[in-house]
Amino acid sequence: MLQLYFSPMACSLASRIALMEVGLEARYHQVHLSTKKVADDDGDFRGISSKGAVPVLVLDNGERLTESAAVLQYIADLKPERGLAPPPGDPDRYRLQEWLSFIGAEIHKAFLFPTFWYKDDGSLAKPRARITQTLSVPSAHLADREFVVGQRFTVADAHLAWALLLLRPAGVDIAQWPSLSAYLKRMQARPTVRDAIATEIALRKTMAA
Ligand SMILES: N[C@@H](CCC(=O)N[C@@H](CS)C(=O)NCC(=O)O)C(=O)O
């Protein structure tokens, strides 16, 4: 069985959504990112991945795959008939990779990551100024589309929905981009997305308790 190392409401949420979308069962291991401990057994998460970051997907052959873009495409390709990624060779597959890279680098690493992990001693001013320009890209793209790539839900939507969800706690109100708030509402109404969020919010509350 696949195993997913995750932290509630971290970027690994997109991998949980993808697993639910393809209907694959997995064993989920919760990680405390600040202490790098695995909740199951208090084990050292760095022993699972030297990157110390979620998601980590343990494959059926025991290999460990990291990086959301790779993990999401791997899950999608396990059940190609679910259409979570265009098939290899389809021009839209490169569009999918284009968006996964953009979300991972420009929204997650350039903005969400420093906002949640670094002290705001003034150094966040530049990422905060830049995120407005960054978000204008998906905002324009989604003005007349239901999904990020093609005509159906793909792993790029799982990734973008997660990133948009985290903008509010990061201090960015997406109401200023009507196409993004409408898109997020649509995504949150999708049963897998709704259920994955509910599961992880409940786990987060347990962590805080
Ligand atoms: N490039 C990686 C980034 C993964 C990442 O930064 N994950 C965060 C949670 S959203 C994390 O585990 N951070 C802990 C750390 O970097 O120490 C990806 O896209 O999967």
Short mmCIF file of C-alpha atoms and ligand atoms in Angstrom, two decimals:
data_model
loop_
_atom_site.label_atom_id
_atom_site.label_comp_id
_atom_site.label_asym_id
_atom_site.label_seq_id
_atom_site.Cartn_x
_atom_site.Cartn_y
_atom_site.Cartn_z
CA MET A 1 0.00 0.00 0.00
CA LEU A 2 1.19 3.53 -0.73
CA GLN A 3 2.18 5.64 2.26
CA LEU A 4 2.03 9.40 2.50
CA TYR A 5 4.00 11.46 5.01
CA PHE A 6 2.04 14.66 5.48
CA SER A 7 1.41 17.53 7.84
CA PRO A 8 -2.13 18.86 8.29
CA MET A 9 -2.88 21.70 5.84
CA ALA A 10 0.68 21.69 4.48
CA CYS A 11 1.30 21.30 0.74
CA SER A 12 0.92 17.54 1.17
CA LEU A 13 -2.85 18.23 1.26
CA ALA A 14 -2.74 18.24 -2.55
CA SER A 15 -1.31 14.70 -2.54
CA ARG A 16 -4.08 13.55 -0.19
CA ILE A 17 -6.66 15.06 -2.56
CA ALA A 18 -5.00 13.33 -5.52
CA LEU A 19 -5.05 9.96 -3.71
CA MET A 20 -8.73 10.45 -2.91
CA GLU A 21 -9.49 11.47 -6.50
CA VAL A 22 -7.93 8.30 -7.92
CA GLY A 23 -9.58 6.21 -5.20
CA LEU A 24 -6.38 4.68 -3.86
CA GLU A 25 -6.05 3.77 -0.22
CA ALA A 26 -2.87 4.84 1.50
CA ARG A 27 -1.36 4.77 4.95
CA TYR A 28 -0.99 8.33 6.22
CA HIS A 29 1.84 9.28 8.57
CA GLN A 30 1.54 12.63 10.27
CA VAL A 31 4.73 14.64 10.65
CA HIS A 32 5.42 17.46 13.12
CA LEU A 33 7.38 19.76 10.86
CA SER A 34 8.87 21.93 13.57
CA THR A 35 10.32 18.99 15.49
CA LYS A 36 10.77 16.69 12.45
CA LYS A 37 9.11 13.87 14.36
CA VAL A 38 6.73 11.32 12.89
CA ALA A 39 3.63 11.23 15.10
CA ASP A 40 3.11 7.42 14.84
CA ASP A 41 6.26 6.44 16.71
CA ASP A 42 8.09 9.68 17.50
CA GLY A 43 10.64 8.61 14.86
CA ASP A 44 13.02 10.98 13.12
CA PHE A 45 11.40 12.25 9.92
CA ARG A 46 14.83 13.14 8.50
CA GLY A 47 15.44 9.41 8.44
CA ILE A 48 12.52 9.14 6.02
CA SER A 49 13.63 12.09 3.90
CA SER A 50 16.79 14.12 4.38
CA LYS A 51 14.84 17.10 3.01
CA GLY A 52 12.74 17.11 6.17
CA ALA A 53 9.76 18.27 4.15
CA VAL A 54 6.39 16.81 3.21
CA PRO A 55 5.05 15.32 1.02
CA VAL A 56 6.94 12.03 0.95
CA LEU A 57 5.21 9.22 -0.91
CA VAL A 58 6.43 5.70 -0.17
CA LEU A 59 5.85 3.60 -3.26
CA ASP A 60 4.83 -0.04 -3.29
CA ASN A 61 8.46 -1.03 -3.98
CA GLY A 62 9.60 0.91 -0.91
CA GLU A 63 11.17 3.80 -2.82
CA ARG A 64 10.45 7.27 -1.49
CA LEU A 65 9.34 10.05 -3.78
CA THR A 66 9.47 13.72 -2.75
CA GLU A 67 8.49 17.05 -4.34
CA SER A 68 4.82 17.80 -4.84
CA ALA A 69 5.12 18.11 -8.62
CA ALA A 70 6.60 14.60 -8.89
CA VAL A 71 4.37 13.02 -6.24
CA LEU A 72 1.20 14.47 -7.78
CA GLN A 73 2.07 13.28 -11.29
CA TYR A 74 3.04 9.86 -9.97
CA ILE A 75 -0.35 9.46 -8.27
CA ALA A 76 -2.16 10.71 -11.37
CA ASP A 77 -0.33 8.21 -13.58
CA LEU A 78 -1.31 5.29 -11.34
CA LYS A 79 -4.89 5.69 -12.59
CA PRO A 80 -4.67 7.43 -15.96
CA GLU A 81 -8.34 6.75 -16.61
CA ARG A 82 -9.24 9.23 -13.85
CA GLY A 83 -7.70 12.03 -15.97
CA LEU A 84 -5.86 13.72 -13.12
CA ALA A 85 -3.02 14.47 -15.55
CA PRO A 86 -3.03 14.61 -19.34
CA PRO A 87 -1.16 11.61 -20.77
CA PRO A 88 2.61 11.89 -21.41
CA GLY A 89 3.18 13.36 -24.87
CA ASP A 90 -0.06 15.38 -24.80
CA PRO A 91 0.86 19.09 -25.08
CA ASP A 92 -1.34 19.72 -22.02
CA ARG A 93 1.04 17.54 -19.96
CA TYR A 94 3.60 20.34 -20.29
CA ARG A 95 0.96 22.89 -19.35
CA LEU A 96 0.34 20.83 -16.23
CA GLN A 97 4.06 20.83 -15.41
CA GLU A 98 4.21 24.55 -16.15
CA TRP A 99 1.49 25.18 -13.57
CA LEU A 100 2.85 22.77 -10.97
CA SER A 101 6.22 24.55 -11.20
CA PHE A 102 4.63 27.98 -10.99
CA ILE A 103 2.51 27.10 -7.97
CA GLY A 104 5.40 25.35 -6.21
CA ALA A 105 8.02 27.99 -6.88
CA GLU A 106 6.20 31.30 -7.20
CA ILE A 107 3.33 30.94 -4.76
CA HIS A 108 4.56 28.31 -2.32
CA LYS A 109 8.31 28.88 -2.01
CA ALA A 110 8.45 32.56 -2.89
CA PHE A 111 5.57 33.57 -0.63
CA LEU A 112 3.82 31.01 1.57
CA PHE A 113 6.99 29.35 2.82
CA PRO A 114 8.74 32.50 4.13
CA THR A 115 5.45 33.86 5.47
CA PHE A 116 4.84 30.82 7.65
CA TRP A 117 8.43 29.92 8.52
CA TYR A 118 10.34 33.19 8.87
CA LYS A 119 9.97 35.92 11.46
CA ASP A 120 8.52 39.07 9.95
CA ASP A 121 11.44 41.37 10.71
CA GLY A 122 10.83 43.41 7.56
CA SER A 123 12.31 40.79 5.23
CA LEU A 124 8.85 39.70 4.10
CA ALA A 125 8.08 43.08 2.51
CA LYS A 126 9.40 42.02 -0.91
CA PRO A 127 7.58 38.67 -1.10
CA ARG A 128 4.42 40.46 0.05
CA ALA A 129 4.77 43.07 -2.68
CA ARG A 130 5.47 40.42 -5.32
CA ILE A 131 2.58 38.07 -4.53
CA THR A 132 0.05 40.54 -5.98
CA GLN A 133 1.75 40.38 -9.38
CA THR A 134 2.16 36.60 -9.07
CA LEU A 135 -1.53 36.03 -8.36
CA SER A 136 -2.59 38.17 -11.30
CA VAL A 137 -1.36 35.29 -13.51
CA PRO A 138 -3.75 32.54 -12.30
CA SER A 139 -6.43 35.20 -11.84
CA ALA A 140 -6.35 36.12 -15.56
CA HIS A 141 -5.98 32.47 -16.56
CA LEU A 142 -9.05 31.40 -14.58
CA ALA A 143 -11.23 34.32 -15.65
CA ASP A 144 -12.88 32.17 -18.32
CA ARG A 145 -11.91 28.63 -17.29
CA GLU A 146 -13.23 26.19 -14.80
CA PHE A 147 -9.95 24.31 -14.30
CA VAL A 148 -6.25 25.14 -14.50
CA VAL A 149 -5.50 22.73 -17.38
CA GLY A 150 -7.98 21.52 -19.99
CA GLN A 151 -11.61 20.83 -19.24
CA ARG A 152 -11.34 18.73 -16.12
CA PHE A 153 -9.91 18.61 -12.60
CA THR A 154 -6.21 17.74 -12.56
CA VAL A 155 -3.51 17.61 -9.90
CA ALA A 156 -2.72 21.23 -10.79
CA ASP A 157 -6.13 22.13 -9.33
CA ALA A 158 -5.38 20.19 -6.15
CA HIS A 159 -2.09 22.09 -5.82
CA LEU A 160 -3.54 25.51 -6.61
CA ALA A 161 -6.57 25.02 -4.33
CA TRP A 162 -4.20 24.25 -1.43
CA ALA A 163 -2.03 27.31 -2.17
CA LEU A 164 -5.06 29.62 -2.41
CA LEU A 165 -6.48 28.26 0.84
CA LEU A 166 -3.30 29.21 2.67
CA LEU A 167 -3.28 32.78 1.38
CA ARG A 168 -5.81 33.99 3.94
CA PRO A 169 -3.85 32.81 7.01
CA ALA A 170 -0.80 34.31 5.26
CA GLY A 171 -2.59 37.67 5.29
CA VAL A 172 -3.72 37.90 1.66
CA ASP A 173 -7.41 38.37 0.94
CA ILE A 174 -8.16 36.74 -2.40
CA ALA A 175 -11.48 38.61 -2.65
CA GLN A 176 -9.47 41.17 -4.64
CA TRP A 177 -9.25 38.55 -7.45
CA PRO A 178 -12.90 37.53 -8.09
CA SER A 179 -11.90 34.75 -10.49
CA LEU A 180 -9.63 33.21 -7.84
CA SER A 181 -12.20 33.40 -5.05
CA ALA A 182 -14.87 31.90 -7.33
CA TYR A 183 -12.41 29.16 -8.36
CA LEU A 184 -11.52 28.36 -4.75
CA LYS A 185 -15.21 28.17 -3.84
CA ARG A 186 -15.77 25.71 -6.71
CA MET A 187 -12.80 23.62 -5.61
CA GLN A 188 -13.93 23.59 -1.97
CA ALA A 189 -17.33 22.31 -3.08
CA ARG A 190 -15.69 19.29 -4.73
CA PRO A 191 -16.24 16.30 -2.41
CA THR A 192 -12.60 15.10 -2.34
CA VAL A 193 -11.26 18.58 -1.67
CA ARG A 194 -13.92 19.27 0.97
CA ASP A 195 -13.31 15.93 2.74
CA ALA A 196 -9.52 16.20 2.60
CA ILE A 197 -9.66 19.68 4.13
CA ALA A 198 -12.10 18.55 6.84
CA THR A 199 -9.83 15.62 7.74
CA GLU A 200 -6.74 17.78 7.98
CA ILE A 201 -8.40 20.63 9.86
CA ALA A 202 -9.61 18.09 12.43
CA LEU A 203 -6.05 16.73 12.74
CA ARG A 204 -4.67 20.24 13.10
CA LYS A 205 -7.08 20.91 15.97
CA THR A 206 -5.84 17.74 17.70
CA MET A 207 -2.26 18.96 17.27
CA ALA A 208 -3.12 22.31 18.80
CA ALA A 209 -4.97 20.75 21.73
N1 LIG B 1 9.57 21.72 -3.06
C1 LIG B 1 8.83 20.93 -2.11
C2 LIG B 1 8.58 21.79 -0.89
C3 LIG B 1 8.01 20.99 0.23
C4 LIG B 1 7.81 21.86 1.46
O1 LIG B 1 8.41 22.94 1.60
N2 LIG B 1 6.97 21.40 2.35
C5 LIG B 1 6.74 22.12 3.58
C6 LIG B 1 5.31 22.02 4.03
S1 LIG B 1 4.22 22.91 2.93
C7 LIG B 1 7.62 21.51 4.66
O2 LIG B 1 7.57 20.33 4.88
N3 LIG B 1 8.42 22.36 5.30
C8 LIG B 1 9.28 21.95 6.36
C9 LIG B 1 10.70 22.31 6.09
O3 LIG B 1 11.04 22.66 4.94
O4 LIG B 1 11.48 22.26 7.03
C10 LIG B 1 7.50 20.46 -2.70
O5 LIG B 1 6.98 21.13 -3.59
O6 LIG B 1 7.01 19.40 -2.30
#
